[in-house]
Short mmCIF file of C-alpha atoms and ligand atoms in Angstrom, two decimals:
data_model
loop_
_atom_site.label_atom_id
_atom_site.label_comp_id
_atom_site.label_asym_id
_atom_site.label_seq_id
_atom_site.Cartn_x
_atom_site.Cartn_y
_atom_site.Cartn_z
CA UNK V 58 1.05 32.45 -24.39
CA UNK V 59 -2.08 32.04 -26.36
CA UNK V 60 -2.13 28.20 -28.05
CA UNK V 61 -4.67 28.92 -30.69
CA UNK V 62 -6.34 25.83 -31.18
CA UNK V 63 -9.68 25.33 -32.90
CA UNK V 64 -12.34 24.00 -31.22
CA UNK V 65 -13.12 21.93 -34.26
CA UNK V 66 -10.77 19.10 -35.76
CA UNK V 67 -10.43 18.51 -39.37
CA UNK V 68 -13.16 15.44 -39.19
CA UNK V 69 -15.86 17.68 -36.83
CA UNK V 70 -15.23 20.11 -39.76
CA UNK V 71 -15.81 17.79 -42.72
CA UNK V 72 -18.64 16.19 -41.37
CA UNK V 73 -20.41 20.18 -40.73
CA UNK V 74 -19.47 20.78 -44.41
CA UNK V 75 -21.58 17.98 -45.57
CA UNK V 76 -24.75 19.78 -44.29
CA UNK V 77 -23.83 23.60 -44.31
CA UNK V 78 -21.74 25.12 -46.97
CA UNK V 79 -18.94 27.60 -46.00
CA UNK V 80 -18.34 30.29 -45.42
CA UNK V 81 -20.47 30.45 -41.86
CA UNK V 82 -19.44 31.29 -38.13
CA UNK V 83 -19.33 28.85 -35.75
CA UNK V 84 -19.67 29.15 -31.87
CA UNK V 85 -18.61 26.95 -29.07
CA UNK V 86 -21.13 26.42 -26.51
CA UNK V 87 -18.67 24.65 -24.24
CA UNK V 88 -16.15 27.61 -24.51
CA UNK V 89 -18.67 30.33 -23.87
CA UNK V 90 -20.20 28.92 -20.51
CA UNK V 91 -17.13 28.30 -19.27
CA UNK V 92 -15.74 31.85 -20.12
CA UNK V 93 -18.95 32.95 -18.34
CA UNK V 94 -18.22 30.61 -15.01
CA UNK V 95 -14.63 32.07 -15.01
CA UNK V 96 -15.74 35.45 -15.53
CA UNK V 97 -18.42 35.24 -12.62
CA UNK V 98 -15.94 33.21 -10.49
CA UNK V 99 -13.53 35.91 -10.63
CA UNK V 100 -16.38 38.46 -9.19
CA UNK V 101 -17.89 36.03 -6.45
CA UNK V 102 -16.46 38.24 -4.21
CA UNK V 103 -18.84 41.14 -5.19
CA UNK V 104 -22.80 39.21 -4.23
CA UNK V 105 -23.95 41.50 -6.61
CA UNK V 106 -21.74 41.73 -9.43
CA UNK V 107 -23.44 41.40 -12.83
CA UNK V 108 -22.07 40.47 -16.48
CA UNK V 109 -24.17 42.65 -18.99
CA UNK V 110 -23.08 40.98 -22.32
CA UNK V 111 -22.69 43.72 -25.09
CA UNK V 112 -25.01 42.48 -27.34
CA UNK V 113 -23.71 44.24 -30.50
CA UNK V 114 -20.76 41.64 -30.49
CA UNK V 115 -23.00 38.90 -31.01
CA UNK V 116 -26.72 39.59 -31.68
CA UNK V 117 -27.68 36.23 -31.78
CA UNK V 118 -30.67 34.98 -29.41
CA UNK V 119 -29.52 31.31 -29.34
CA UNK V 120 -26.05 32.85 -27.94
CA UNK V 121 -27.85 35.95 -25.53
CA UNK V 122 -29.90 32.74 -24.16
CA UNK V 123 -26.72 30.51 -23.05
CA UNK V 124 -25.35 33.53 -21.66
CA UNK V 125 -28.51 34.29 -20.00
CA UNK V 126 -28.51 30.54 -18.55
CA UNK V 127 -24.80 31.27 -17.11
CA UNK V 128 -26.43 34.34 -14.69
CA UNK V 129 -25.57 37.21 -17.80
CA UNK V 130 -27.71 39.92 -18.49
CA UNK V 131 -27.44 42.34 -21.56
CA UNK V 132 -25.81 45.28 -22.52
CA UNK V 133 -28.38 46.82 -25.27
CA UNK V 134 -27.98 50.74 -27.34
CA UNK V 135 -30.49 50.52 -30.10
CA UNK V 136 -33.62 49.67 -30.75
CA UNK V 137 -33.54 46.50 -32.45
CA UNK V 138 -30.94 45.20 -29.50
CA UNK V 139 -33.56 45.80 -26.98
CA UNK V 140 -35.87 43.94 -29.43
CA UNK V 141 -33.50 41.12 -29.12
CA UNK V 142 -33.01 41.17 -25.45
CA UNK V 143 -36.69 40.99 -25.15
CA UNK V 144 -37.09 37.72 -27.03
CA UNK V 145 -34.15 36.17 -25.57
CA UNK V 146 -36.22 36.66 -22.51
CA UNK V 147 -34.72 39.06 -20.74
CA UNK V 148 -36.23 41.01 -18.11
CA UNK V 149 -35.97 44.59 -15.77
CA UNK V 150 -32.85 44.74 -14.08
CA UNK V 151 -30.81 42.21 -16.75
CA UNK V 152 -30.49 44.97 -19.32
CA UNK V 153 -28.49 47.70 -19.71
CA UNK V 154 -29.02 50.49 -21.88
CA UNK V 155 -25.67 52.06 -22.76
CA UNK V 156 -26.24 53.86 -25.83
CA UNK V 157 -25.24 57.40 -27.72
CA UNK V 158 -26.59 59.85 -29.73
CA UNK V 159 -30.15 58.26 -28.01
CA UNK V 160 -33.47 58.85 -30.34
CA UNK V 161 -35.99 59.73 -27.59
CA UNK V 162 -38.49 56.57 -28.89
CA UNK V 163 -35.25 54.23 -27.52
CA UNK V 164 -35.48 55.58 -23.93
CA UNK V 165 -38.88 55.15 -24.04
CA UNK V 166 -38.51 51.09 -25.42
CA UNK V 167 -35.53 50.14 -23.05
CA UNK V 168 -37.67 52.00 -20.06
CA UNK V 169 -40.45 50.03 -20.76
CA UNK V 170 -38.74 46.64 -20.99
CA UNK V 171 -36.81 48.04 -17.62
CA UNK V 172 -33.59 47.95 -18.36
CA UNK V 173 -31.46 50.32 -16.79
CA UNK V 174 -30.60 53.51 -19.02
CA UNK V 175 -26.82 54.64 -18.90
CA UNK V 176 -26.93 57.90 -19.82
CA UNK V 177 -23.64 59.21 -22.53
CA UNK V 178 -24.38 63.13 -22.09
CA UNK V 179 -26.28 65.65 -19.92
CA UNK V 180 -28.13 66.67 -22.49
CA UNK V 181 -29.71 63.10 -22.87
CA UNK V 182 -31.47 63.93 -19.32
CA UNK V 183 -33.90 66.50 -20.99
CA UNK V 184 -34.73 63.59 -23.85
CA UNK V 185 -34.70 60.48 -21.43
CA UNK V 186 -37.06 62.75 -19.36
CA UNK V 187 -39.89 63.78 -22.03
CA UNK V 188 -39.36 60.54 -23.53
CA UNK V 189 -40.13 58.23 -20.29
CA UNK V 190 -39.37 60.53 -17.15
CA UNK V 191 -36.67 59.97 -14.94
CA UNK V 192 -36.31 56.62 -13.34
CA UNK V 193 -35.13 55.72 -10.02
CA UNK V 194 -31.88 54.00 -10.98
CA UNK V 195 -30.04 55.96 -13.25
CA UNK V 196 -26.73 55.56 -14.74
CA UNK V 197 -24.34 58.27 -16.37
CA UNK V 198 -21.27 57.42 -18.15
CA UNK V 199 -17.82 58.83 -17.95
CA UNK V 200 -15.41 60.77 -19.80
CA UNK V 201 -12.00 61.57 -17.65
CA UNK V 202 -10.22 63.22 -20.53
CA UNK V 203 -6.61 63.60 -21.29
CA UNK V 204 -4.43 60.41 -21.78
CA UNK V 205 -5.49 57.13 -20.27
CA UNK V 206 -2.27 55.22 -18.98
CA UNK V 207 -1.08 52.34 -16.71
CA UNK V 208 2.13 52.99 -15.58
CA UNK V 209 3.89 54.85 -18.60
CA UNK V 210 2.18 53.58 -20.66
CA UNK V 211 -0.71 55.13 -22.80
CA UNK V 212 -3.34 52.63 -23.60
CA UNK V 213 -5.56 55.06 -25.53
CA UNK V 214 -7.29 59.01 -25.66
CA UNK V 215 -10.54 59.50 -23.64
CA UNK V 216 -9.94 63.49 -24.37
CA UNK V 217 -10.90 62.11 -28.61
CA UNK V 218 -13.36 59.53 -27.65
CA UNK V 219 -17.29 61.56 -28.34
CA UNK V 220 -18.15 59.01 -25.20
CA UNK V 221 -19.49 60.32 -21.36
CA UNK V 222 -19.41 63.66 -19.67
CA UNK V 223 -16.95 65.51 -18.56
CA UNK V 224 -16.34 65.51 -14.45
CA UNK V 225 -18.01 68.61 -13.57
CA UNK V 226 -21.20 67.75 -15.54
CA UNK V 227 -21.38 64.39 -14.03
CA UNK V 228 -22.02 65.83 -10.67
CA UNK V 229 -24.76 68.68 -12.35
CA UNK V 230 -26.14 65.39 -14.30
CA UNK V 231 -26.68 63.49 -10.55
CA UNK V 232 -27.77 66.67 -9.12
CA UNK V 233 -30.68 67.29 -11.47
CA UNK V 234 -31.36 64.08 -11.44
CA UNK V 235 -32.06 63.60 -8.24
CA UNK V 236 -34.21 66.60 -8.09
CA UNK V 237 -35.93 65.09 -10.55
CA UNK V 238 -37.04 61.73 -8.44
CA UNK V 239 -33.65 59.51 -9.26
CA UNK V 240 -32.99 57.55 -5.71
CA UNK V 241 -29.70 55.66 -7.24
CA UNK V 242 -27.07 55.71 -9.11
CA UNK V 243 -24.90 53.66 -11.22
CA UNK V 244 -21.46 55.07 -12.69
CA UNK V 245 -19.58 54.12 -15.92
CA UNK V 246 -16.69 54.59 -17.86
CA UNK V 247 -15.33 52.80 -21.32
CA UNK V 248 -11.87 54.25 -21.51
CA UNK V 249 -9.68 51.22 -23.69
CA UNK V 250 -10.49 49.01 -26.24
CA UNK V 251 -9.19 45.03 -26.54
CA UNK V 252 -6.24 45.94 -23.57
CA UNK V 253 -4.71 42.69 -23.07
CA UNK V 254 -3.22 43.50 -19.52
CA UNK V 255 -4.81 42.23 -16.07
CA UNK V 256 -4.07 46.01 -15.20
CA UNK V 257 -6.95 47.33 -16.90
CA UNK V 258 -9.45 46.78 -15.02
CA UNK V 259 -8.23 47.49 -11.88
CA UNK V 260 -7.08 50.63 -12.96
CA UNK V 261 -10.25 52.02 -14.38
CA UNK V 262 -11.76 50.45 -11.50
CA UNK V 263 -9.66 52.53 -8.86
CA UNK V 264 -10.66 55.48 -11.43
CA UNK V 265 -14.17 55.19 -11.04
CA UNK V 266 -14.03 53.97 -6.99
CA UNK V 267 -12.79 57.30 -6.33
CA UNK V 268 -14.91 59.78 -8.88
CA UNK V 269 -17.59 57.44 -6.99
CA UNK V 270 -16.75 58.24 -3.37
CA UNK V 271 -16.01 62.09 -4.38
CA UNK V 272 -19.35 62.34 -6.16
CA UNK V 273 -21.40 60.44 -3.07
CA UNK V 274 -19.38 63.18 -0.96
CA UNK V 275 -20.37 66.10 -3.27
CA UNK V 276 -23.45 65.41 -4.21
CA UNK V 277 -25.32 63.03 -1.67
CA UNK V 278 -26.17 60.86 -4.29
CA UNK V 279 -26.49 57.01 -3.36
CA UNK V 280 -24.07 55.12 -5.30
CA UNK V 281 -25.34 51.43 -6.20
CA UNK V 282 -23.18 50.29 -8.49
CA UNK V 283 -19.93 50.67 -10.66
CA UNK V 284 -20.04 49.60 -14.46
CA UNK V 285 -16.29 48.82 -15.72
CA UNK V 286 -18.21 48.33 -19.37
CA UNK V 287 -16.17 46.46 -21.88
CA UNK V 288 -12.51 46.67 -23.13
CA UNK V 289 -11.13 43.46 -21.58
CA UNK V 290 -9.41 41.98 -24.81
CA UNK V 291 -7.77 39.00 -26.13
CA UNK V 292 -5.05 37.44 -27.22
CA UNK V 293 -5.41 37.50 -31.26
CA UNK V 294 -1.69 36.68 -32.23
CA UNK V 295 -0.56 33.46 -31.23
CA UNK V 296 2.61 35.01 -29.20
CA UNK V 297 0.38 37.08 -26.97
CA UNK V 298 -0.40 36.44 -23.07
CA UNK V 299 -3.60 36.14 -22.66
CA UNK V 300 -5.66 37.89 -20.39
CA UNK V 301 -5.98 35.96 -16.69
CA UNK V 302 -9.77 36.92 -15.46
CA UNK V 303 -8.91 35.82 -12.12
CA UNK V 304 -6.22 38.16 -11.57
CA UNK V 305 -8.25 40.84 -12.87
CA UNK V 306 -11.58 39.73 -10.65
CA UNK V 307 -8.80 39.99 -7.73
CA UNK V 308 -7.14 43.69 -8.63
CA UNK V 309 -10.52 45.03 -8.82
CA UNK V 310 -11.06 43.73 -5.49
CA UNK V 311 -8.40 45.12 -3.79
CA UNK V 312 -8.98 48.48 -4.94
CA UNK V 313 -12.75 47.91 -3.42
CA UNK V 314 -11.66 47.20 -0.33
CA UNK V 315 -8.98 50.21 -0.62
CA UNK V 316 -11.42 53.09 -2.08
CA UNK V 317 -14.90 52.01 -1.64
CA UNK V 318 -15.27 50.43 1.76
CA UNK V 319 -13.07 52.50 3.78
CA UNK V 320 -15.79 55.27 2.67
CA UNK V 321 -18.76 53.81 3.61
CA UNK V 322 -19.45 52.06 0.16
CA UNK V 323 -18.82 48.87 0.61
CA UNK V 324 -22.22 47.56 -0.48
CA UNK V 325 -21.89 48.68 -4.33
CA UNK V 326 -22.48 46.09 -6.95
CA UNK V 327 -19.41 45.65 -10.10
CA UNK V 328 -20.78 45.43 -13.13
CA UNK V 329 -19.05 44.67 -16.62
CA UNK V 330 -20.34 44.56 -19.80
CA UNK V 331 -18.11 42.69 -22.01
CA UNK V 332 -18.19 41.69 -25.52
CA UNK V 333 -14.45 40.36 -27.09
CA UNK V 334 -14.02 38.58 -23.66
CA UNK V 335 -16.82 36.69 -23.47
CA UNK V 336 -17.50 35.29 -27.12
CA UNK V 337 -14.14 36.28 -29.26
CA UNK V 338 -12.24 33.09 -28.59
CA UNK V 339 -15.27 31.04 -28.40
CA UNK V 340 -16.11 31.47 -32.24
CA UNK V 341 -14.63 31.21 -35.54
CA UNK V 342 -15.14 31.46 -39.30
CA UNK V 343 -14.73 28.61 -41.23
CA UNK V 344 -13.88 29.55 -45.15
CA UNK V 345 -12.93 26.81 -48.50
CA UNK V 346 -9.91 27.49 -50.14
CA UNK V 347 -11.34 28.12 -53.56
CA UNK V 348 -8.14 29.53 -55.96
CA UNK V 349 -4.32 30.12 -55.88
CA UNK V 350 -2.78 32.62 -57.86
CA UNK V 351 0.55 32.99 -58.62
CA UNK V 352 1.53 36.74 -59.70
CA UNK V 353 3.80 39.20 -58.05
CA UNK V 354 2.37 37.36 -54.64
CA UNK V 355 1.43 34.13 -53.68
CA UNK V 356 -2.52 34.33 -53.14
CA UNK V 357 -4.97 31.95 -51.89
CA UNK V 358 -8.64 33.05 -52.86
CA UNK V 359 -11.52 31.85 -50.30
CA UNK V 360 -15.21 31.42 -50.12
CA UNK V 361 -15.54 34.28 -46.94
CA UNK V 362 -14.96 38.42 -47.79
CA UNK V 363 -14.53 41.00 -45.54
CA UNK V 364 -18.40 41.34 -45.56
CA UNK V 365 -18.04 38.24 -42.86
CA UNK V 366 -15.29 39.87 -41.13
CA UNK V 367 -14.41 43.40 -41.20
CA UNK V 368 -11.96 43.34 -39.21
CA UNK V 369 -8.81 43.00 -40.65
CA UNK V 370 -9.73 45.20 -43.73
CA UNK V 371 -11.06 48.12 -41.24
CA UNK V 372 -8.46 47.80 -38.21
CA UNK V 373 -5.67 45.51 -40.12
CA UNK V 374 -6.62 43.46 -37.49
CA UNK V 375 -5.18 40.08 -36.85
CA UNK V 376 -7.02 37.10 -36.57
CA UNK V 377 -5.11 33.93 -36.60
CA UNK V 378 -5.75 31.27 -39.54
CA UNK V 379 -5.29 27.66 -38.40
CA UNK V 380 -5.58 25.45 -42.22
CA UNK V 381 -7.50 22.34 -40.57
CA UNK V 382 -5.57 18.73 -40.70
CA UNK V 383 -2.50 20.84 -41.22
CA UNK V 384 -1.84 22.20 -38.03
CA UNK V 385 1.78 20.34 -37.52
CA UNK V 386 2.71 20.69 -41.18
CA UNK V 387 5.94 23.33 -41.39
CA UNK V 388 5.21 26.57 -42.09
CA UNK V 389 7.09 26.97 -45.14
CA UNK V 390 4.88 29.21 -47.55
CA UNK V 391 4.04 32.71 -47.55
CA UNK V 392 0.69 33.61 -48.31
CA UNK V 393 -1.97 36.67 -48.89
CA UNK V 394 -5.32 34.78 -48.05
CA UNK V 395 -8.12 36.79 -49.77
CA UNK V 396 -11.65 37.82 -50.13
CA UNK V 397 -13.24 38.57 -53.98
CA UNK V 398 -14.51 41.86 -52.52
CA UNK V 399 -13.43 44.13 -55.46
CA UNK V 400 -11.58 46.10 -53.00
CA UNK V 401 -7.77 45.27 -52.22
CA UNK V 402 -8.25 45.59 -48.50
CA UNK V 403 -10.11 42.33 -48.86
CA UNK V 404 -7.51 40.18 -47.08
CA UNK V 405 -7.62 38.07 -43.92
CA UNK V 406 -3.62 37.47 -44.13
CA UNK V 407 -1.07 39.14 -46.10
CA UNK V 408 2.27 37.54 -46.06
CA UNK V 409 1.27 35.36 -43.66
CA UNK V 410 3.83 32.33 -42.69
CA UNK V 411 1.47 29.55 -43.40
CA UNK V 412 1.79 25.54 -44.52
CA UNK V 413 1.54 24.55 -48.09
CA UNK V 414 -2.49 25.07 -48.70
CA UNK V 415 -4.26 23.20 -51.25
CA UNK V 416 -7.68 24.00 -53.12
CA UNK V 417 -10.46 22.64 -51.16
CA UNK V 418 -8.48 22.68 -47.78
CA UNK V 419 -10.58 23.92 -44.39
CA UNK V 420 -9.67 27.14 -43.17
CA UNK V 421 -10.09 28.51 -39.52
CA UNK V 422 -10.24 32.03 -38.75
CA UNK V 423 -9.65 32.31 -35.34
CA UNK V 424 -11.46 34.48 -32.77
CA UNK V 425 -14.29 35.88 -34.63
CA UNK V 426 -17.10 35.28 -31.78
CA UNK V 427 -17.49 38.81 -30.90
CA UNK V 428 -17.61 41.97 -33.39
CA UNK V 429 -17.37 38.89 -36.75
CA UNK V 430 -20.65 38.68 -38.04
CA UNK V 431 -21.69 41.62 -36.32
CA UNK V 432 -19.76 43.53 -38.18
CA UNK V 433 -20.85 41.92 -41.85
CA UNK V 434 -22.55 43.97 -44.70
CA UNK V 435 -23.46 43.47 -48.33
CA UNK V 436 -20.81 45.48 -50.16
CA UNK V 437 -20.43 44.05 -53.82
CA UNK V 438 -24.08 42.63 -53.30
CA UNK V 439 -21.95 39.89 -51.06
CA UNK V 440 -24.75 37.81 -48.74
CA UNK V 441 -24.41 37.07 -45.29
CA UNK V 442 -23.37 33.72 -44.08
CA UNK V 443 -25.31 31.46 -41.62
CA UNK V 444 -24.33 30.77 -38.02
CA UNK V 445 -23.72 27.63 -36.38
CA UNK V 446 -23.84 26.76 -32.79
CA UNK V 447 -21.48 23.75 -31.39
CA UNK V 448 -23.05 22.10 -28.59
CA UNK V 449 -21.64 20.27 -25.97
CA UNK V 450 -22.73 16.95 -26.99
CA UNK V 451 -20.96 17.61 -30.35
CA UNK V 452 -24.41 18.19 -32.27
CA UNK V 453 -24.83 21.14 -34.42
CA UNK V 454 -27.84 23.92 -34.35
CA UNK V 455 -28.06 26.05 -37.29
CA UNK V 456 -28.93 29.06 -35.50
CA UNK V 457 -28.79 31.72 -38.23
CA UNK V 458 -29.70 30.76 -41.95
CA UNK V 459 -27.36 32.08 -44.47
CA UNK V 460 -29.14 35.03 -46.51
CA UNK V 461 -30.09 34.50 -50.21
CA UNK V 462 -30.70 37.30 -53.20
CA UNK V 463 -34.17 37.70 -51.78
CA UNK V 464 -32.92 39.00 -48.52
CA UNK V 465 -30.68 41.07 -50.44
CA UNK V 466 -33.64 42.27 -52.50
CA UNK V 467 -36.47 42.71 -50.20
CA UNK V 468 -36.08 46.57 -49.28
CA UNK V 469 -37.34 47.32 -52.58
CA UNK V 470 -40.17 46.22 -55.10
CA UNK V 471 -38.88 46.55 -58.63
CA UNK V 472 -41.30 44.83 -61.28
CA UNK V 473 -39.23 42.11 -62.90
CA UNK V 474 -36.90 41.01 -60.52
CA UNK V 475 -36.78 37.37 -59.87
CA UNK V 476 -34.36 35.36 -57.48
CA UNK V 477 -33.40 32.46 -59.67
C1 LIG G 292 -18.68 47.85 -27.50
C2 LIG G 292 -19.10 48.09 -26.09
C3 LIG G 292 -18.87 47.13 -25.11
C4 LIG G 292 -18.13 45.85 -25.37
O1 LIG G 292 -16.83 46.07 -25.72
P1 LIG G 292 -15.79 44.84 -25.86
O2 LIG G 292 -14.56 45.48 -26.40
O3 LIG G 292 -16.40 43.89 -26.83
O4 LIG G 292 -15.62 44.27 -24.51
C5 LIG G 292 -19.34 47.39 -23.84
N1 LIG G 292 -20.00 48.54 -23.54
C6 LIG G 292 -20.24 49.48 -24.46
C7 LIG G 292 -20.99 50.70 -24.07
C8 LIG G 292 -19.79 49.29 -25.77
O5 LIG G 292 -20.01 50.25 -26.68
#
């Protein structure tokens, strides 16, 4: 069972307030390197197993950097990522490019930073190659189809996901390629989102060990390394088991030494790229209760919108609310806490089982280190909030400003317009 506690007491909270307003996101830098250690514990068995972090959960250099300290490389797919990457100081070999739908300039920028290009169709080969040419590590992502299950049970629909090649053009995509100068290969499939069983892994991992082996068998093609991507989730709801990365580390081991090295393979690097795992737990959104209102429902109005977390207005998502200083007090009220988007999907709890909250009180959205801010936009002309960084001294690092009008106003130059 997941405990859901905050990183942050009531006082660590207080004393933040006095210097930045809410809302903002906070991050743990204590929680994320030691996610990081686990994470790379787990895989110690593999000497060259790799974390690339998927940066579009948390594009934040000051975060990319710890991460980078703790051994991680980065999982990039536009542009402006790879821009990021770059100044976090990352280098060939520690990026990954796994993107879709690829512009042909965006081969030709994570090629020349060296990162190592995934490839999402066989069609991308003929852009990748007039873009930058064909590299000698290539990867090429894949698309099994049908129903994904463990056991009986279906954890979602690769055969509706627009993601990887089918089987049979997998093995065309490593032929050509290799015709056309690529000496290795990497192999990658994405196939369930947020799965909060140790199963997972090892079962996409068996999956992918044994398209891998067929594919070296078919094709001649030198398999370097396996990419399990993202998808390892968390535990959101308070009820939930979390997932145990060491069990999962261990499962995808076995199936290693069961697949790959009985065939010859046993030298291929595991690589992940995770995103939820790595940051979710380790970062939160910190909102004032502003306003109660008492109509057909009991509502509490708050500083934060759905423009600082999506989440729970696009997915209905869950993400756990801990009301700071209260965290013993009975949970004796039912509440809606809300957003002043005007758009009624603008809640971060509906009838949520909660403790008496007062105006003013501390709120603590749970778990919103990876795809939180990420996610944020500017409906309803709503600015984005600033971004905090807990270190492990206690001191905090301001490592994202909150925007103001002018940021809101600066893709266009309309005589008159002034910011005061
Ligand atoms: C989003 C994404 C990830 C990370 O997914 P998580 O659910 O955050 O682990 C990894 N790889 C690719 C290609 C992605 O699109």
């Amino acid at each position: 069972m997941s405990e859901k506690k905050p990183f942050l007491t009531l006082e660590q909270a207080r004393e933040i307030t006095r210097t930045f307003p809410t809302p903002f996101h906070i991050y743990d830098e204590e929680g994320i390197r030691h996610t990081a250690r686990a994470l790379n514990r787990a895989f110690a068995w593999n000497p060259g197993f790799k974390e690339y972090f998927a940066v579009k959960a948390t594009p934040n250099p000051f975060i990319l950097k710890i991460l980078h300290e703790e051994g991680c490389g980065v999982d990039c797919s536009t542009d402006t990522e790879l821009m990021l990457a770059k100044a976090a100081g990352f280098g060939g070999g520690e990026i990954m490019f796994s993107s879709n739908d690829t512009p042909a300039s965006e081969f030709a920028r994570a090629n020349d930073q060296g990162a190592i290009i995934n490839l999402d169709d066989f069609t991308l080969i003929e852009t990748m190659e007039a873009a930058c040419g064909v590299p000698e590590t290539v990867c090429c992502r894949y698309n099994p189809g049908g129903d994904f299950a463990i056991g009986n049970e279906i954890m979602d629909q690769p055969r509706e996901a627009k993601y990887g090649m089918t089987r049979a053009q997998l093995a065309q995509a490593y032929r050509v390629l290799m015709q056309k100068g690529a000496r290795e290969f990497g192999l990658h499939a994405f196939l369930a989102s947020n799965t909060l069983t140790n199963a997972y892994y090892p079962t996409l991992a068996r999956i992918l060990f044994k398209t891998a082996v067929e594919l070296h068998q078919e094709t001649g093609a030198h398999i370097g390394f396996i990419n399990l991507s993202g998808g390892v989730g968390i535990a959101y709801r308070p009820h939930e088991t979390e997932n145990d990365i060491a069990v999962i580390g261990e499962g995808v081991r076995k199936a290693y030494e069961e697949v790959l090295v009985p065939a010859g393979m046993g030298d291929v690097r595991i690589f992940t790229e995770l995103g939820r795992f790595m940051l979710g737990p380790n970062g939160a959104l910190l909102t004032t209760a502003m306003h109660e209102k008492h109509t057909y429902k009991e509502y509490i109005g708050v500083d934060a919108c759905a423009c600082n977390l999506m989440r729970p207005a696009m997915y209905r998502a869950y993400h756990h609310i801990t009301v700071l200083g209260k965290e013993h007090a009975p949970e004796d009220h039912l509440y809606d806490v809300v957003g002043g988007l005007c758009e009624n999907n603008d809640k971060f709890a509906i009838d949520r089982r909660m403790p008496k909250i007062d105006r003013g009180d501390l709120l603590y959205i749970h778990d919103t280190g990876a795809h939180g801010f990420s996610m944020g936009y500017n409906y309803n002309g709503k600015l984005r909030s600033a971004e905090l960084l807990l270190h492990r001294d206690g001191s905090v690092q301001m490592i994202r400003r909150a925007e103001t009008p002018k940021d809101y106003f600066a893709t266009f130059d309309f005589a008159g317009l002034t910011f005061d």
